mmCIF file of C-alpha atoms in Angstrom:
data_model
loop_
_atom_site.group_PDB
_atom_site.id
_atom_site.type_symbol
_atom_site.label_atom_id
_atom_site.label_comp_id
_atom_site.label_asym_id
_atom_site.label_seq_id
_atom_site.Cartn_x
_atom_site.Cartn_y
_atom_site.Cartn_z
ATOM 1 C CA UNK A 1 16.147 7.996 24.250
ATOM 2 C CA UNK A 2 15.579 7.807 20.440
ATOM 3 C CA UNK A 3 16.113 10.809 17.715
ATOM 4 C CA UNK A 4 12.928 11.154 17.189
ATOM 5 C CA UNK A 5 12.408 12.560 21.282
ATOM 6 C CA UNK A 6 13.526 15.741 19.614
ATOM 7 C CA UNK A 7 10.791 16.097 16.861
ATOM 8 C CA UNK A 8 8.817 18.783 18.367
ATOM 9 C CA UNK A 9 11.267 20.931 19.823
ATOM 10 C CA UNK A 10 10.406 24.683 19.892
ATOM 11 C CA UNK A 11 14.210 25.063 19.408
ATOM 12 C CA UNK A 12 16.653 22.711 17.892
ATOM 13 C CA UNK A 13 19.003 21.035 20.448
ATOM 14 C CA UNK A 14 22.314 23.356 21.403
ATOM 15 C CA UNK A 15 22.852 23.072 24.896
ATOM 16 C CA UNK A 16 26.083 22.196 24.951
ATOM 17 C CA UNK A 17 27.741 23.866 27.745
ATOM 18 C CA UNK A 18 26.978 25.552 31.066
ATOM 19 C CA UNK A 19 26.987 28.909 30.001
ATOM 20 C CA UNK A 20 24.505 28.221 26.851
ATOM 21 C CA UNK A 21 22.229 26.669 29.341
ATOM 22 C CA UNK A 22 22.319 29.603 31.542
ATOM 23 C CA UNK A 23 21.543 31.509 28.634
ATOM 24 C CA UNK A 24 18.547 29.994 27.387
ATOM 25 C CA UNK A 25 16.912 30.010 30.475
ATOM 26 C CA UNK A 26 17.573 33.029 30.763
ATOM 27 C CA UNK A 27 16.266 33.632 27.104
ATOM 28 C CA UNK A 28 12.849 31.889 28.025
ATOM 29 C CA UNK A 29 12.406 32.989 31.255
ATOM 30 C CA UNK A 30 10.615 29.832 32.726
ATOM 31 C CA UNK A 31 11.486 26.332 31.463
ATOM 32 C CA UNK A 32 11.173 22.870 32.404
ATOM 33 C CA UNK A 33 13.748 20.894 33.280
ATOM 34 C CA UNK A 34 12.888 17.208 31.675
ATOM 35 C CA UNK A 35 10.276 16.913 28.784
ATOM 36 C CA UNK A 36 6.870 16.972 29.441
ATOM 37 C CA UNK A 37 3.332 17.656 27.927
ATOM 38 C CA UNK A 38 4.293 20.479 25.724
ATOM 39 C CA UNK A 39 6.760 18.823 22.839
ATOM 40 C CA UNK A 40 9.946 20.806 22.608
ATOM 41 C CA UNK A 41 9.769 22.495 25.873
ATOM 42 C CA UNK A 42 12.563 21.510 28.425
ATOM 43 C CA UNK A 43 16.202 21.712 28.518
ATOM 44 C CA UNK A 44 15.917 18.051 28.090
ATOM 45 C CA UNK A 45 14.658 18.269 24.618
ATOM 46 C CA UNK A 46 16.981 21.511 23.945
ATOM 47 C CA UNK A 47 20.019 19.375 24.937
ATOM 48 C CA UNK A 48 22.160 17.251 22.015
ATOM 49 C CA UNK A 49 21.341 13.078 22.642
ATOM 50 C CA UNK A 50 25.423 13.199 23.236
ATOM 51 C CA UNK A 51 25.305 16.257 26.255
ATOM 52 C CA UNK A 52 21.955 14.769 27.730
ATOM 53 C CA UNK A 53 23.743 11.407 29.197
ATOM 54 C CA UNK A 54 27.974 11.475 28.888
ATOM 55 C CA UNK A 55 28.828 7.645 29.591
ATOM 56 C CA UNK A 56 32.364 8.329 29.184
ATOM 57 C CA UNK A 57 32.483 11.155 31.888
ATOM 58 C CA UNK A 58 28.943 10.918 33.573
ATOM 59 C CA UNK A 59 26.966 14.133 34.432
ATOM 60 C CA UNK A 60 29.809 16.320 34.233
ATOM 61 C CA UNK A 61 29.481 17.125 30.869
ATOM 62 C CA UNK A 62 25.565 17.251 31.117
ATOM 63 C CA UNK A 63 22.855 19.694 32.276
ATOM 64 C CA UNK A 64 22.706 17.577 35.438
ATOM 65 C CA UNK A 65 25.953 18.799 36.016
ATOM 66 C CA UNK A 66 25.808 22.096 34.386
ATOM 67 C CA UNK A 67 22.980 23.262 36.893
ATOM 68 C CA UNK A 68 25.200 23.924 39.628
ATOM 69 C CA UNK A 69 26.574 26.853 37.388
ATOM 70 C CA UNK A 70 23.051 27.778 36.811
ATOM 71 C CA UNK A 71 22.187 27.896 40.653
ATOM 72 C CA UNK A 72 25.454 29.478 41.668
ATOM 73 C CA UNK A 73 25.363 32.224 38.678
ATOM 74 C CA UNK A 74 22.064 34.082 41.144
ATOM 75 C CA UNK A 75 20.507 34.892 38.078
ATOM 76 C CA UNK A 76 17.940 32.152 38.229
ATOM 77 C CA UNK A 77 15.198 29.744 40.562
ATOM 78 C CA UNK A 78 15.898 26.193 40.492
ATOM 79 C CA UNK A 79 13.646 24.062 42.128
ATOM 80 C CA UNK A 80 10.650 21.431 41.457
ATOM 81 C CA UNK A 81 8.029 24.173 40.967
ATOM 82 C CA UNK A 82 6.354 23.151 37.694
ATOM 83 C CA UNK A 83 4.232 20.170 36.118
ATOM 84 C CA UNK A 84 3.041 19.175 39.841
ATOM 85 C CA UNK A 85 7.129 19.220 41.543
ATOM 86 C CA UNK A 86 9.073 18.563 38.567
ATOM 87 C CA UNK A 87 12.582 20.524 38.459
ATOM 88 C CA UNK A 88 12.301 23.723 36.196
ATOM 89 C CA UNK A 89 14.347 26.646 35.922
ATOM 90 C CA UNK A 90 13.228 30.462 35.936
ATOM 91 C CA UNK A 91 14.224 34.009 36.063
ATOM 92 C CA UNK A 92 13.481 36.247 39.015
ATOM 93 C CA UNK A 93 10.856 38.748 36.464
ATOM 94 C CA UNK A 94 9.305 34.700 35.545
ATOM 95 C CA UNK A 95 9.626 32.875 39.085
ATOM 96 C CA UNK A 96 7.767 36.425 40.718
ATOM 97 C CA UNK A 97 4.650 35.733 38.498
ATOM 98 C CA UNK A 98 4.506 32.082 39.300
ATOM 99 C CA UNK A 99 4.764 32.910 43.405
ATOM 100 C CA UNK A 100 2.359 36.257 43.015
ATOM 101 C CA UNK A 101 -0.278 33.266 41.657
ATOM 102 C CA UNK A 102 0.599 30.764 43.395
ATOM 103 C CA UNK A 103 0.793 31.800 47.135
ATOM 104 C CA UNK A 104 -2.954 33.018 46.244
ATOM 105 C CA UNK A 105 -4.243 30.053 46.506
ATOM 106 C CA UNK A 106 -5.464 28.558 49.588
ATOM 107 C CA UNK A 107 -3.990 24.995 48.217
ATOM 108 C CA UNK A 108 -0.318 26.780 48.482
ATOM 109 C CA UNK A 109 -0.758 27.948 51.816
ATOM 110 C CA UNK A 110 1.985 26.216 54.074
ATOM 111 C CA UNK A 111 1.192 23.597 56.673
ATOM 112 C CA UNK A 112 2.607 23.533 60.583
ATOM 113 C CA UNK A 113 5.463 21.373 59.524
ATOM 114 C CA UNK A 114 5.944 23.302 56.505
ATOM 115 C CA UNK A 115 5.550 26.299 58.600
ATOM 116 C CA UNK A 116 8.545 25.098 61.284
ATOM 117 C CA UNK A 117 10.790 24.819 58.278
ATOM 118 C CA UNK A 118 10.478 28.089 57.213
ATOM 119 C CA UNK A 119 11.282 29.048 60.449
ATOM 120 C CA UNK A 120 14.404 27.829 60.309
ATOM 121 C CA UNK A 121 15.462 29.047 57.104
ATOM 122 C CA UNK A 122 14.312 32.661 58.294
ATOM 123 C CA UNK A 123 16.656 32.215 61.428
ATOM 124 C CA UNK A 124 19.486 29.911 59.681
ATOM 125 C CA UNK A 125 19.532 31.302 56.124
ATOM 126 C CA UNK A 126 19.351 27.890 54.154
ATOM 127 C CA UNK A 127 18.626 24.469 55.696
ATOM 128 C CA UNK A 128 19.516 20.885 53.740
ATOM 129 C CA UNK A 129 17.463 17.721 53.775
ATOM 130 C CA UNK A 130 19.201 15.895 56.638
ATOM 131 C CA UNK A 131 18.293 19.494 58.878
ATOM 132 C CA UNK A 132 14.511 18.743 57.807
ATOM 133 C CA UNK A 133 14.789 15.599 58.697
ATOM 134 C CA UNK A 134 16.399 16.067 62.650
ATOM 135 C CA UNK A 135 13.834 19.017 62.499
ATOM 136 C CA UNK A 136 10.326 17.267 61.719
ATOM 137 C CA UNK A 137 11.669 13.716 63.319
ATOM 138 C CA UNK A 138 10.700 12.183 59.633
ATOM 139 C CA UNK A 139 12.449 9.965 57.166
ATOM 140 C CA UNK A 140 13.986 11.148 53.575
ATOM 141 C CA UNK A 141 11.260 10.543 52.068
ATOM 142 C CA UNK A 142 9.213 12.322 54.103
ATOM 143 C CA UNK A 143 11.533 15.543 54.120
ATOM 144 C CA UNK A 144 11.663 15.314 50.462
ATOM 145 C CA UNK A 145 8.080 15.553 50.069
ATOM 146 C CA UNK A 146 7.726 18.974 52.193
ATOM 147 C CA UNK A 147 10.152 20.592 50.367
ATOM 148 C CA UNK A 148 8.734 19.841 47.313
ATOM 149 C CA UNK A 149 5.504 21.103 48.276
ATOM 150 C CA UNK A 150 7.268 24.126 50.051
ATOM 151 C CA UNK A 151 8.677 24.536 46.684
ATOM 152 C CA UNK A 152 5.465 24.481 44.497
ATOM 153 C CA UNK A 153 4.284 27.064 46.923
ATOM 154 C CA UNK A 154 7.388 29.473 45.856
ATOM 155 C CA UNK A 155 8.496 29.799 48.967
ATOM 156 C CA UNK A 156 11.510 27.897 48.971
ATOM 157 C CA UNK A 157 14.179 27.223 45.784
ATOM 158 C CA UNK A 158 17.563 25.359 45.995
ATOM 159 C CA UNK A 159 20.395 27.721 47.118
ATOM 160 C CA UNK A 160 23.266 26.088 46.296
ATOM 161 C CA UNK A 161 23.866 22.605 45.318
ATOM 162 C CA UNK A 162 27.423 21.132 46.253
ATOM 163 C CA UNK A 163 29.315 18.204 44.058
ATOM 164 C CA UNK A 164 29.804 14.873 46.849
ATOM 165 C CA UNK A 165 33.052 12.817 46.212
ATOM 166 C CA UNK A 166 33.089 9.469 47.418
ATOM 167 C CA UNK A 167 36.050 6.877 47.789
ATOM 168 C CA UNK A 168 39.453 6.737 48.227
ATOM 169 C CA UNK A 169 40.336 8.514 45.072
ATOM 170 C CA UNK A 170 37.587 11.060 45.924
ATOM 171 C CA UNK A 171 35.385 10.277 42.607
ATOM 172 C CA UNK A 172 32.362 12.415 41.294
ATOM 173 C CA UNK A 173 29.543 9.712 40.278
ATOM 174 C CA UNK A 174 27.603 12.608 39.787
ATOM 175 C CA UNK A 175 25.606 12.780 43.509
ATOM 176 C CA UNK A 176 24.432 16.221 44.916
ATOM 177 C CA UNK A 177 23.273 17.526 47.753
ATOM 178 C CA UNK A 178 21.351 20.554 47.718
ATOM 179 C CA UNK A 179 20.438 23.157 50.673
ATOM 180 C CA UNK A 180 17.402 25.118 50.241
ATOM 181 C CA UNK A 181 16.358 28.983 50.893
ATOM 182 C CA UNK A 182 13.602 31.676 50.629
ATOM 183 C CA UNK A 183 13.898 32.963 47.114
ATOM 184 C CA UNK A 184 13.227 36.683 48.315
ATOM 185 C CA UNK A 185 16.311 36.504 49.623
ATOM 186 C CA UNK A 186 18.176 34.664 46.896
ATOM 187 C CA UNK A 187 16.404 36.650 43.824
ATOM 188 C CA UNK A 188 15.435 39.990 45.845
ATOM 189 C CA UNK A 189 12.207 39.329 44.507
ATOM 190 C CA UNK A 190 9.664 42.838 45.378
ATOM 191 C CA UNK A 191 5.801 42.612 45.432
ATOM 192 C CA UNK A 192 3.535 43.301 42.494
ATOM 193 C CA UNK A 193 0.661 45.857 42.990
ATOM 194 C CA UNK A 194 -1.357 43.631 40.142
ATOM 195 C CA UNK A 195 -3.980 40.974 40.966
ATOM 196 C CA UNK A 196 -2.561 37.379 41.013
ATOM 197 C CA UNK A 197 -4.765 36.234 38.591
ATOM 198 C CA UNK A 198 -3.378 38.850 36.106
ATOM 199 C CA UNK A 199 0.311 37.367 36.715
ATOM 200 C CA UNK A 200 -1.407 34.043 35.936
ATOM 201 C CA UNK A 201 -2.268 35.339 32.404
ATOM 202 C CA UNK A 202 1.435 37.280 31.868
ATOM 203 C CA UNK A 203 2.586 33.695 32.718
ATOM 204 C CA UNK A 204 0.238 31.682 30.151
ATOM 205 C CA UNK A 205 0.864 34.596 27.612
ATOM 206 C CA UNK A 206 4.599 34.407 27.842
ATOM 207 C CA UNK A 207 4.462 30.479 27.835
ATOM 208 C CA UNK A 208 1.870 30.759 24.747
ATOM 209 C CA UNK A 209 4.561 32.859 23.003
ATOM 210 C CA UNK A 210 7.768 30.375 23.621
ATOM 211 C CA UNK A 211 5.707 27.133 22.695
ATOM 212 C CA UNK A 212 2.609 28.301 20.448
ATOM 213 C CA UNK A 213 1.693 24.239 19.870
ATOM 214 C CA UNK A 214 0.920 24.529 24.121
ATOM 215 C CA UNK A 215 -2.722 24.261 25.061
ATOM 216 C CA UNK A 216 -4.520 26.596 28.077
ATOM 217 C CA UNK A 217 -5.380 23.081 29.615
ATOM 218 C CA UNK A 218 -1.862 21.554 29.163
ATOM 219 C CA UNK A 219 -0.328 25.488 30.936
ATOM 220 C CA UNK A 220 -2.946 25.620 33.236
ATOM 221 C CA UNK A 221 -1.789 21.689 34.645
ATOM 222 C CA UNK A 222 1.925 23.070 34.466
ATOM 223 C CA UNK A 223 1.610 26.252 36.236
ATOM 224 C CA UNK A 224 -0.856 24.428 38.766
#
């Protein structure tokens, strides 16, 4: 990663802790997490060179590490939502738009496999990949792939994402696992009484706002 990756940014990079991350997402109300299309827009580009990739103390001194806080605060959605399935990060207000638009959509509408997993998380709470996996009789791959899609339809977000420690001196390399839920429950998200394509437009206005430089073509591709 080179200076210049930080050019464009809509804000100059301070993330340098887990509670200023928390904040500016918080701030924005819907942000990628890595950079993409729109310069300056991500917590990747928002992030000091130095707090982006610690090879002294790996990820725990980084926003790959400092998303756990995020997730376990219950003030925002994590998930791959954005850009196609790419990671992002929302408030419930932000997140509510995106799902009001999105699960209008007949391309968001949930398959029978999808279907059997949210099943399970209405009966179970939460499930995890290895649970999808014994579930739909697929590999990791496989079970990786419907949750992603269950989570650009907005109805699924991570839950909680637990630290693994491997070895015998129990060391953090920085691998997660993650169990997924239904955001209603995590967010207590309510219904709108406003067409979905007027949350669309709140979403694209509020984007506009945060990152004027953004295109309607290069929103319209994030927000799918």
């Amino acid at each position: 990663m080179s200076i210049s990756k930080h050019a464009g940014n809509i804000r100059p990079p301070h993330i340098v802790s887990a509670e200023v991350m928390l904040r500016t997402i918080k701030e924005l109300g819907i942000v990628p997490f890595f950079e993409n299309a729109i310069p300056g827009y991500s917590i990747e580009e928002m992030t000091p060179l130095s707090n982006w990739f610690d090879s002294d103390e790996p990820l725990t001194h980084t926003p790959w590490d400092w998303k756990i806080f995020c997730v376990e605060s219950g003030e925002i959605a994590y998930g791959k939502f954005l850009w196609g399935g790419k990671a992002a990060f929302a408030t419930p207000r932000w997140y509510n738009e995106l799902r009001r638009y999105r699960q209008s959509l007949p391309k968001y509408r949930p398959d029978e496999a999808q279907e059997k997993i949210l099943r399970y998380i209405a009966d179970n709470g939460s499930i995890g990949i290895k649970e999808v996996r014994h579930l739909l009789g697929v590999k990791k791959g496989q079970a990786d792939s419907q949750m992603c899609r269950l989570m650009m339809q907005c109805r699924v977000v991570t839950g909680d994402i637990t630290r693994v420690y491997r070895g015998e001196d129990l060391h953090y390399n920085g691998w997660q696992v993650s169990s997924f839920c239904d955001p209603v429950d995590l967010l207590e998200l309510e219904d709108a009484d406003y067409p979905p394509r007027e949350a669309y437009e709140r979403i694209r206005d509020h984007v506009r706002a945060i990152a004027p430089g953004a295109t309607d073509a290069q929103i319209a591709k994030m927000l799918g």
